PDB file of C-alpha atoms in Angstrom:
ATOM      1  CA  ILE K 213     319.640 203.933  97.438  1.00  0.00           C
ATOM      2  CA  SER K 214     316.419 203.343  99.397  1.00  0.00           C
ATOM      3  CA  THR K 215     315.647 204.974 102.740  1.00  0.00           C
ATOM      4  CA  VAL K 216     315.740 201.547 104.400  1.00  0.00           C
ATOM      5  CA  LYS K 217     319.208 200.833 103.004  1.00  0.00           C
ATOM      6  CA  ARG K 218     320.422 204.259 104.174  1.00  0.00           C
ATOM      7  CA  LEU K 219     319.185 203.578 107.680  1.00  0.00           C
ATOM      8  CA  ARG K 220     320.784 200.141 107.729  1.00  0.00           C
ATOM      9  CA  SER K 221     324.066 201.624 106.556  1.00  0.00           C
ATOM     10  CA  LYS K 222     323.911 204.338 109.228  1.00  0.00           C
ATOM     11  CA  PHE K 223     322.926 202.240 112.226  1.00  0.00           C
ATOM     12  CA  CYS K 224     324.285 198.811 111.176  1.00  0.00           C
ATOM     13  CA  PRO K 225     327.566 199.524 109.404  1.00  0.00           C
ATOM     14  CA  ILE K 226     329.040 196.635 107.456  1.00  0.00           C
ATOM     15  CA  MET K 227     331.808 194.945 109.421  1.00  0.00           C
ATOM     16  CA  LYS K 228     334.653 193.559 107.352  1.00  0.00           C
ATOM     17  CA  LYS K 229     337.328 191.199 108.645  1.00  0.00           C
ATOM     18  CA  VAL K 230     340.696 191.082 106.870  1.00  0.00           C
ATOM     19  CA  ALA K 231     343.765 188.896 107.408  1.00  0.00           C
ATOM     20  CA  ILE K 232     347.211 189.481 105.882  1.00  0.00           C
ATOM     21  CA  LEU K 233     349.657 186.592 105.840  1.00  0.00           C
ATOM     22  CA  GLN K 234     352.672 185.449 103.861  1.00  0.00           C
ATOM     23  CA  SER K 235     352.095 182.628 101.406  1.00  0.00           C
ATOM     24  CA  ASN K 236     352.947 179.132 102.629  1.00  0.00           C
ATOM     25  CA  TYR K 237     353.442 175.901 100.756  1.00  0.00           C
ATOM     26  CA  ILE K 238     350.328 173.752 101.252  1.00  0.00           C
ATOM     27  CA  PRO K 239     349.911 175.054 104.821  1.00  0.00           C
ATOM     28  CA  TRP K 240     348.305 173.447 107.857  1.00  0.00           C
ATOM     29  CA  LYS K 241     344.583 173.492 108.635  1.00  0.00           C
ATOM     30  CA  GLY K 242     344.806 176.603 110.821  1.00  0.00           C
ATOM     31  CA  TYR K 243     345.865 178.690 107.814  1.00  0.00           C
ATOM     32  CA  PHE K 244     342.677 177.710 106.007  1.00  0.00           C
ATOM     33  CA  ASP K 245     340.550 178.310 109.076  1.00  0.00           C
ATOM     34  CA  LEU K 246     341.915 181.857 109.135  1.00  0.00           C
ATOM     35  CA  ILE K 247     341.012 182.280 105.458  1.00  0.00           C
ATOM     36  CA  ALA K 248     337.497 180.981 106.117  1.00  0.00           C
ATOM     37  CA  TYR K 249     337.044 183.276 109.113  1.00  0.00           C
ATOM     38  CA  VAL K 250     337.691 186.552 107.283  1.00  0.00           C
ATOM     39  CA  ASP K 251     335.992 188.370 104.409  1.00  0.00           C
ATOM     40  CA  GLU K 252     339.216 189.071 102.545  1.00  0.00           C
ATOM     41  CA  PHE K 253     342.543 187.273 102.822  1.00  0.00           C
ATOM     42  CA  ILE K 254     345.616 189.071 101.507  1.00  0.00           C
ATOM     43  CA  ILE K 255     348.766 187.163 100.561  1.00  0.00           C
ATOM     44  CA  TYR K 256     351.626 189.344 101.776  1.00  0.00           C
ATOM     45  CA  ASP K 257     354.489 188.461  99.442  1.00  0.00           C
ATOM     46  CA  GLU K 258     356.336 191.784  99.553  1.00  0.00           C
ATOM     47  CA  MET K 259     358.080 190.454 102.654  1.00  0.00           C
ATOM     48  CA  GLN K 260     361.628 189.105 102.529  1.00  0.00           C
ATOM     49  CA  PHE K 261     361.931 185.419 101.744  1.00  0.00           C
ATOM     50  CA  THR K 262     363.142 183.470 104.760  1.00  0.00           C
ATOM     51  CA  LYS K 263     365.116 180.230 104.561  1.00  0.00           C
ATOM     52  CA  ARG K 264     363.979 177.074 106.395  1.00  0.00           C
ATOM     53  CA  ASP K 265     360.516 178.526 106.755  1.00  0.00           C
ATOM     54  CA  TRP K 266     356.975 177.702 105.606  1.00  0.00           C
ATOM     55  CA  ARG K 267     357.223 179.720 102.377  1.00  0.00           C
ATOM     56  CA  ASN K 268     358.561 176.763 100.366  1.00  0.00           C
ATOM     57  CA  ARG K 269     358.107 173.708 102.561  1.00  0.00           C
ATOM     58  CA  ASN K 270     355.723 171.816 104.812  1.00  0.00           C
ATOM     59  CA  ARG K 271     355.409 168.484 106.579  1.00  0.00           C
ATOM     60  CA  ILE K 272     353.482 165.276 106.071  1.00  0.00           C
ATOM     61  CA  LYS K 273     353.343 162.070 108.109  1.00  0.00           C
ATOM     62  CA  ASN K 274     355.115 158.844 107.255  1.00  0.00           C
ATOM     63  CA  PRO K 275     355.679 155.583 109.172  1.00  0.00           C
ATOM     64  CA  SER K 276     358.772 157.058 110.852  1.00  0.00           C
ATOM     65  CA  GLY K 277     357.187 160.343 111.952  1.00  0.00           C
ATOM     66  CA  LEU K 278     357.227 163.667 110.108  1.00  0.00           C
ATOM     67  CA  GLN K 279     358.704 164.273 106.659  1.00  0.00           C
ATOM     68  CA  TRP K 280     359.511 167.600 104.998  1.00  0.00           C
ATOM     69  CA  LEU K 281     358.385 168.391 101.454  1.00  0.00           C
ATOM     70  CA  THR K 282     360.604 171.244 100.279  1.00  0.00           C
ATOM     71  CA  ILE K 283     360.565 173.169  97.000  1.00  0.00           C
ATOM     72  CA  PRO K 284     364.129 174.159  96.052  1.00  0.00           C
ATOM     73  CA  VAL K 285     364.497 177.858  95.279  1.00  0.00           C
ATOM     74  CA  LEU K 286     367.136 180.070  93.711  1.00  0.00           C
ATOM     75  CA  SER K 287     369.040 182.607  95.791  1.00  0.00           C
ATOM     76  CA  LYS K 288     369.686 186.241  94.947  1.00  0.00           C
ATOM     77  CA  GLY K 289     372.663 187.121  97.108  1.00  0.00           C
ATOM     78  CA  ASN K 290     372.122 184.889 100.127  1.00  0.00           C
ATOM     79  CA  PHE K 291     368.327 185.133  99.848  1.00  0.00           C
ATOM     80  CA  HIS K 292     368.074 188.913 100.169  1.00  0.00           C
ATOM     81  CA  GLN K 293     364.928 188.898  98.044  1.00  0.00           C
ATOM     82  CA  LYS K 294     361.179 189.318  98.318  1.00  0.00           C
ATOM     83  CA  ILE K 295     358.933 186.279  98.410  1.00  0.00           C
ATOM     84  CA  PHE K 296     357.324 187.220  95.078  1.00  0.00           C
ATOM     85  CA  ASP K 297     360.793 187.443  93.478  1.00  0.00           C
ATOM     86  CA  THR K 298     361.848 183.989  94.616  1.00  0.00           C
ATOM     87  CA  LYS K 299     362.199 181.568  91.708  1.00  0.00           C
ATOM     88  CA  ILE K 300     361.852 177.814  91.913  1.00  0.00           C
ATOM     89  CA  ASP K 301     364.995 175.807  91.130  1.00  0.00           C
ATOM     90  CA  GLY K 302     364.015 173.162  88.578  1.00  0.00           C
ATOM     91  CA  THR K 303     360.892 171.044  88.139  1.00  0.00           C
ATOM     92  CA  ASN K 304     361.768 167.658  89.641  1.00  0.00           C
ATOM     93  CA  TRP K 305     360.376 168.655  93.042  1.00  0.00           C
ATOM     94  CA  ALA K 306     356.776 168.257  91.821  1.00  0.00           C
ATOM     95  CA  SER K 307     357.001 164.597  90.868  1.00  0.00           C
ATOM     96  CA  THR K 308     359.093 163.886  93.968  1.00  0.00           C
ATOM     97  CA  HIS K 309     356.503 165.464  96.239  1.00  0.00           C
ATOM     98  CA  TRP K 310     353.665 163.618  94.576  1.00  0.00           C
ATOM     99  CA  SER K 311     355.521 160.319  94.899  1.00  0.00           C
ATOM    100  CA  SER K 312     355.956 160.955  98.623  1.00  0.00           C
ATOM    101  CA  LEU K 313     352.260 161.751  99.022  1.00  0.00           C
ATOM    102  CA  GLU K 314     351.247 158.675  97.083  1.00  0.00           C
ATOM    103  CA  LYS K 315     353.607 156.438  99.049  1.00  0.00           C
ATOM    104  CA  ASN K 316     352.431 157.666 102.455  1.00  0.00           C
ATOM    105  CA  TYR K 317     348.716 158.274 101.846  1.00  0.00           C
ATOM    106  CA  SER K 318     347.650 155.737  99.217  1.00  0.00           C
ATOM    107  CA  ARG K 319     346.003 153.634 101.914  1.00  0.00           C
ATOM    108  CA  SER K 320     344.133 156.617 103.421  1.00  0.00           C
ATOM    109  CA  SER K 321     340.333 156.595 103.206  1.00  0.00           C
ATOM    110  CA  PHE K 322     339.992 159.444 100.722  1.00  0.00           C
ATOM    111  CA  PHE K 323     343.191 159.200  98.688  1.00  0.00           C
ATOM    112  CA  ASN K 324     341.431 158.627  95.345  1.00  0.00           C
ATOM    113  CA  GLU K 325     338.958 161.457  95.919  1.00  0.00           C
ATOM    114  CA  ILE K 326     341.652 163.997  96.796  1.00  0.00           C
ATOM    115  CA  SER K 327     344.218 162.855  94.235  1.00  0.00           C
ATOM    116  CA  SER K 328     341.679 163.257  91.401  1.00  0.00           C
ATOM    117  CA  TRP K 329     341.973 167.067  91.633  1.00  0.00           C
ATOM    118  CA  LEU K 330     345.270 167.426  93.491  1.00  0.00           C
ATOM    119  CA  LYS K 331     347.581 165.289  91.347  1.00  0.00           C
ATOM    120  CA  PRO K 332     347.242 167.445  88.187  1.00  0.00           C
ATOM    121  CA  HIS K 333     348.520 170.475  90.114  1.00  0.00           C
ATOM    122  CA  PHE K 334     351.747 168.561  90.722  1.00  0.00           C
ATOM    123  CA  LEU K 335     352.213 166.700  87.457  1.00  0.00           C
ATOM    124  CA  GLU K 336     350.392 168.678  84.752  1.00  0.00           C
ATOM    125  CA  ARG K 337     351.525 172.231  85.524  1.00  0.00           C
ATOM    126  CA  THR K 338     354.823 174.039  85.644  1.00  0.00           C
ATOM    127  CA  TYR K 339     355.693 176.879  87.994  1.00  0.00           C
ATOM    128  CA  SER K 340     358.367 179.552  87.961  1.00  0.00           C
ATOM    129  CA  PHE K 341     357.919 181.350  91.299  1.00  0.00           C
ATOM    130  CA  ILE K 342     357.186 180.117  94.822  1.00  0.00           C
ATOM    131  CA  SER K 343     354.316 182.604  95.225  1.00  0.00           C
ATOM    132  CA  GLU K 344     352.701 181.169  92.125  1.00  0.00           C
ATOM    133  CA  VAL K 345     352.728 177.563  93.263  1.00  0.00           C
ATOM    134  CA  ASN K 346     351.581 178.495  96.764  1.00  0.00           C
ATOM    135  CA  ARG K 347     348.590 180.443  95.504  1.00  0.00           C
ATOM    136  CA  VAL K 348     347.556 177.661  93.118  1.00  0.00           C
ATOM    137  CA  PHE K 349     347.457 175.096  95.916  1.00  0.00           C
ATOM    138  CA  ILE K 350     345.810 177.464  98.406  1.00  0.00           C
ATOM    139  CA  GLU K 351     343.020 178.305  95.971  1.00  0.00           C
ATOM    140  CA  ALA K 352     342.521 174.669  94.936  1.00  0.00           C
ATOM    141  CA  ILE K 353     342.145 173.584  98.561  1.00  0.00           C
ATOM    142  CA  CYS K 354     339.810 176.488  99.328  1.00  0.00           C
ATOM    143  CA  SER K 355     337.671 175.393  96.392  1.00  0.00           C
ATOM    144  CA  PHE K 356     337.475 171.819  97.682  1.00  0.00           C
ATOM    145  CA  LEU K 357     336.575 173.026 101.180  1.00  0.00           C
ATOM    146  CA  GLN K 358     334.038 175.524  99.760  1.00  0.00           C
ATOM    147  CA  ILE K 359     335.803 178.496 101.295  1.00  0.00           C
ATOM    148  CA  ASN K 360     334.562 181.476  99.303  1.00  0.00           C
ATOM    149  CA  THR K 361     336.697 184.182 100.911  1.00  0.00           C
ATOM    150  CA  LYS K 362     338.122 186.764  98.525  1.00  0.00           C
ATOM    151  CA  ILE K 363     341.879 186.197  98.121  1.00  0.00           C
ATOM    152  CA  SER K 364     344.037 189.159  97.090  1.00  0.00           C
ATOM    153  CA  CYS K 365     347.756 189.892  96.800  1.00  0.00           C
ATOM    154  CA  SER K 366     349.548 192.707  98.579  1.00  0.00           C
ATOM    155  CA  SER K 367     350.770 193.895  95.173  1.00  0.00           C
ATOM    156  CA  ASN K 368     347.197 195.064  94.516  1.00  0.00           C
ATOM    157  CA  PHE K 369     347.552 197.764  97.191  1.00  0.00           C
ATOM    158  CA  ASN K 370     349.563 200.907  97.804  1.00  0.00           C
ATOM    159  CA  LEU K 371     352.175 199.832 100.338  1.00  0.00           C
ATOM    160  CA  ILE K 372     352.514 202.863 102.577  1.00  0.00           C
ATOM    161  CA  GLY K 373     354.767 202.950 105.639  1.00  0.00           C
ATOM    162  CA  GLU K 374     356.617 200.109 107.318  1.00  0.00           C
ATOM    163  CA  LYS K 375     355.631 197.081 109.380  1.00  0.00           C
ATOM    164  CA  SER K 376     352.435 197.688 111.403  1.00  0.00           C
ATOM    165  CA  GLU K 377     351.683 200.970 109.656  1.00  0.00           C
ATOM    166  CA  ARG K 378     351.811 199.235 106.285  1.00  0.00           C
ATOM    167  CA  LEU K 379     349.463 196.463 107.433  1.00  0.00           C
ATOM    168  CA  ALA K 380     347.026 199.012 108.845  1.00  0.00           C
ATOM    169  CA  ASN K 381     347.080 200.980 105.591  1.00  0.00           C
ATOM    170  CA  ILE K 382     346.363 197.839 103.567  1.00  0.00           C
ATOM    171  CA  CYS K 383     343.397 197.142 105.849  1.00  0.00           C
ATOM    172  CA  LYS K 384     342.167 200.707 105.392  1.00  0.00           C
ATOM    173  CA  GLN K 385     342.307 200.341 101.599  1.00  0.00           C
ATOM    174  CA  THR K 386     340.097 197.228 101.805  1.00  0.00           C
ATOM    175  CA  GLY K 387     337.527 199.019 103.981  1.00  0.00           C
ATOM    176  CA  ALA K 388     338.258 196.675 106.876  1.00  0.00           C
ATOM    177  CA  SER K 389     336.901 197.298 110.345  1.00  0.00           C
ATOM    178  CA  GLU K 390     338.825 194.395 111.867  1.00  0.00           C
ATOM    179  CA  TYR K 391     342.290 192.974 111.328  1.00  0.00           C
ATOM    180  CA  VAL K 392     342.625 189.301 112.250  1.00  0.00           C
ATOM    181  CA  SER K 393     346.125 188.143 113.163  1.00  0.00           C
ATOM    182  CA  GLY K 394     347.778 185.071 114.613  1.00  0.00           C
ATOM    183  CA  PRO K 395     348.686 185.314 118.313  1.00  0.00           C
ATOM    184  CA  ALA K 396     352.437 185.235 117.627  1.00  0.00           C
ATOM    185  CA  ALA K 397     352.157 188.755 116.183  1.00  0.00           C
ATOM    186  CA  LYS K 398     351.351 190.152 119.644  1.00  0.00           C
ATOM    187  CA  ASP K 399     355.092 190.440 120.166  1.00  0.00           C
ATOM    188  CA  TYR K 400     355.586 192.989 117.400  1.00  0.00           C
ATOM    189  CA  ILE K 401     352.280 194.484 116.227  1.00  0.00           C
ATOM    190  CA  GLU K 402     351.898 198.187 117.095  1.00  0.00           C
ATOM    191  CA  THR K 403     348.200 198.280 117.917  1.00  0.00           C
ATOM    192  CA  LYS K 404     348.066 202.075 117.827  1.00  0.00           C
ATOM    193  CA  LYS K 405     348.740 202.040 114.086  1.00  0.00           C
ATOM    194  CA  PHE K 406     345.426 200.200 113.701  1.00  0.00           C
ATOM    195  CA  SER K 407     343.415 202.186 116.242  1.00  0.00           C
ATOM    196  CA  ASP K 408     344.527 205.367 114.438  1.00  0.00           C
ATOM    197  CA  GLN K 409     342.688 203.980 111.385  1.00  0.00           C
ATOM    198  CA  ASN K 410     339.641 202.894 113.468  1.00  0.00           C
ATOM    199  CA  ILE K 411     340.501 199.234 112.896  1.00  0.00           C
ATOM    200  CA  ASN K 412     340.125 196.671 115.672  1.00  0.00           C
ATOM    201  CA  ILE K 413     342.578 193.800 116.095  1.00  0.00           C
ATOM    202  CA  ASN K 414     341.299 190.266 116.683  1.00  0.00           C
ATOM    203  CA  TRP K 415     343.838 187.663 117.797  1.00  0.00           C
ATOM    204  CA  PHE K 416     343.038 184.370 116.095  1.00  0.00           C
ATOM    205  CA  ASP K 417     342.954 181.250 118.274  1.00  0.00           C
ATOM    206  CA  TYR K 418     344.656 178.165 116.859  1.00  0.00           C
ATOM    207  CA  SER K 419     344.162 176.013 119.959  1.00  0.00           C
ATOM    208  CA  ASP K 420     341.793 173.145 120.812  1.00  0.00           C
ATOM    209  CA  TYR K 421     341.576 171.373 117.468  1.00  0.00           C
ATOM    210  CA  ASN K 422     339.975 167.936 117.604  1.00  0.00           C
ATOM    211  CA  GLU K 423     341.972 164.930 116.486  1.00  0.00           C
ATOM    212  CA  TYR K 424     340.879 163.037 113.381  1.00  0.00           C
ATOM    213  CA  PRO K 425     341.606 159.515 112.091  1.00  0.00           C
ATOM    214  CA  GLN K 426     345.267 159.763 111.072  1.00  0.00           C
ATOM    215  CA  LEU K 427     347.718 157.234 109.676  1.00  0.00           C
ATOM    216  CA  TRP K 428     351.101 156.389 111.172  1.00  0.00           C
ATOM    217  CA  GLY K 429     351.304 156.417 114.945  1.00  0.00           C
ATOM    218  CA  ASN K 430     350.622 159.145 117.479  1.00  0.00           C
ATOM    219  CA  PHE K 431     348.469 162.042 116.323  1.00  0.00           C
ATOM    220  CA  ARG K 432     350.251 165.198 115.092  1.00  0.00           C
ATOM    221  CA  HIS K 433     348.498 168.498 114.343  1.00  0.00           C
ATOM    222  CA  GLU K 434     351.525 170.269 112.890  1.00  0.00           C
ATOM    223  CA  VAL K 435     351.312 168.914 109.340  1.00  0.00           C
ATOM    224  CA  SER K 436     350.078 170.136 105.970  1.00  0.00           C
ATOM    225  CA  ILE K 437     346.312 170.194 105.542  1.00  0.00           C
ATOM    226  CA  LEU K 438     346.789 167.441 102.950  1.00  0.00           C
ATOM    227  CA  ASP K 439     347.050 165.000 105.846  1.00  0.00           C
ATOM    228  CA  LEU K 440     343.531 165.962 106.955  1.00  0.00           C
ATOM    229  CA  LEU K 441     342.140 165.898 103.417  1.00  0.00           C
ATOM    230  CA  PHE K 442     343.513 162.465 102.562  1.00  0.00           C
ATOM    231  CA  ASN K 443     342.232 161.003 105.819  1.00  0.00           C
ATOM    232  CA  CYS K 444     338.840 162.739 106.005  1.00  0.00           C
ATOM    233  CA  GLY K 445     337.868 164.018 102.539  1.00  0.00           C
ATOM    234  CA  LYS K 446     334.591 165.938 102.529  1.00  0.00           C
ATOM    235  CA  ASN K 447     334.357 165.378 106.280  1.00  0.00           C
ATOM    236  CA  SER K 448     337.447 167.537 106.859  1.00  0.00           C
ATOM    237  CA  HIS K 449     335.295 170.509 107.878  1.00  0.00           C
ATOM    238  CA  ASN K 450     334.191 168.556 110.960  1.00  0.00           C
ATOM    239  CA  PHE K 451     337.729 168.861 112.294  1.00  0.00           C
ATOM    240  CA  MET K 452     338.131 172.558 111.572  1.00  0.00           C
ATOM    241  CA  LYS K 453     336.734 175.553 113.410  1.00  0.00           C
ATOM    242  CA  PHE K 454     335.182 178.018 111.010  1.00  0.00           C
ATOM    243  CA  ILE K 455     334.703 176.425 107.621  1.00  0.00           C
ATOM    244  CA  LYS K 456     331.359 174.814 108.325  1.00  0.00           C
ATOM    245  CA  THR K 457     329.913 178.028 109.785  1.00  0.00           C
ATOM    246  CA  THR K 458     331.363 180.653 107.455  1.00  0.00           C
ATOM    247  CA  SER K 459     332.131 179.183 104.037  1.00  0.00           C
ATOM    248  CA  HIS K 460     328.559 179.372 102.767  1.00  0.00           C
ATOM    249  CA  HIS K 461     327.902 182.908 103.939  1.00  0.00           C
ATOM    250  CA  LYS K 462     330.514 184.926 102.086  1.00  0.00           C
TER     251      LYS K 462
END
């Protein structure tokens, strides 16, 4: 290593941002902004699967308001199972979901552009586990949005301790200097577990998103990112916070 590189390493240490979040089914735009903001995004699927949650469902817009798209899953003893152990119940959900998307977004400005790469993930693939389908869609959308963040799974790490201690230890294994978390976690994160590892916590801000041209009545932010993609296509980054400033610098 050169003397210049040694000096840079000593006086300008590399700062690495990491986020750890459970996998969601085609999540909203804020989820992808978080991915774009950090250097490594870790899908935390060792957590218990929770019913009526974002793990296997999300919302789209239709003429009547909001509509759920839900992937049916199999239960192991009243859903006492990890997310990565949760199997999908059947295959009909994929064609049903695509039909709903086609019905409600076919008149959107960028339907043909988005469906050209999205439709095969519904109709030309089969999935066994919810974590599998979630990762496929997350990575496909990141590719379209040119988000180059490294995506890992929690199974790649030694899971040491419980709750906040475990998250801090995952961050330490990645070489992170900063853990980025959604503001809701303020209620339960033990910040000392991170400071003990010399890791700062950054609370991500999901507020103040601009509205975009959206079908079907009053504007709603709380929908799957597919709503944004169908309506805005390649211009979607103009209605997000970090993609346009970070995606090309990873």
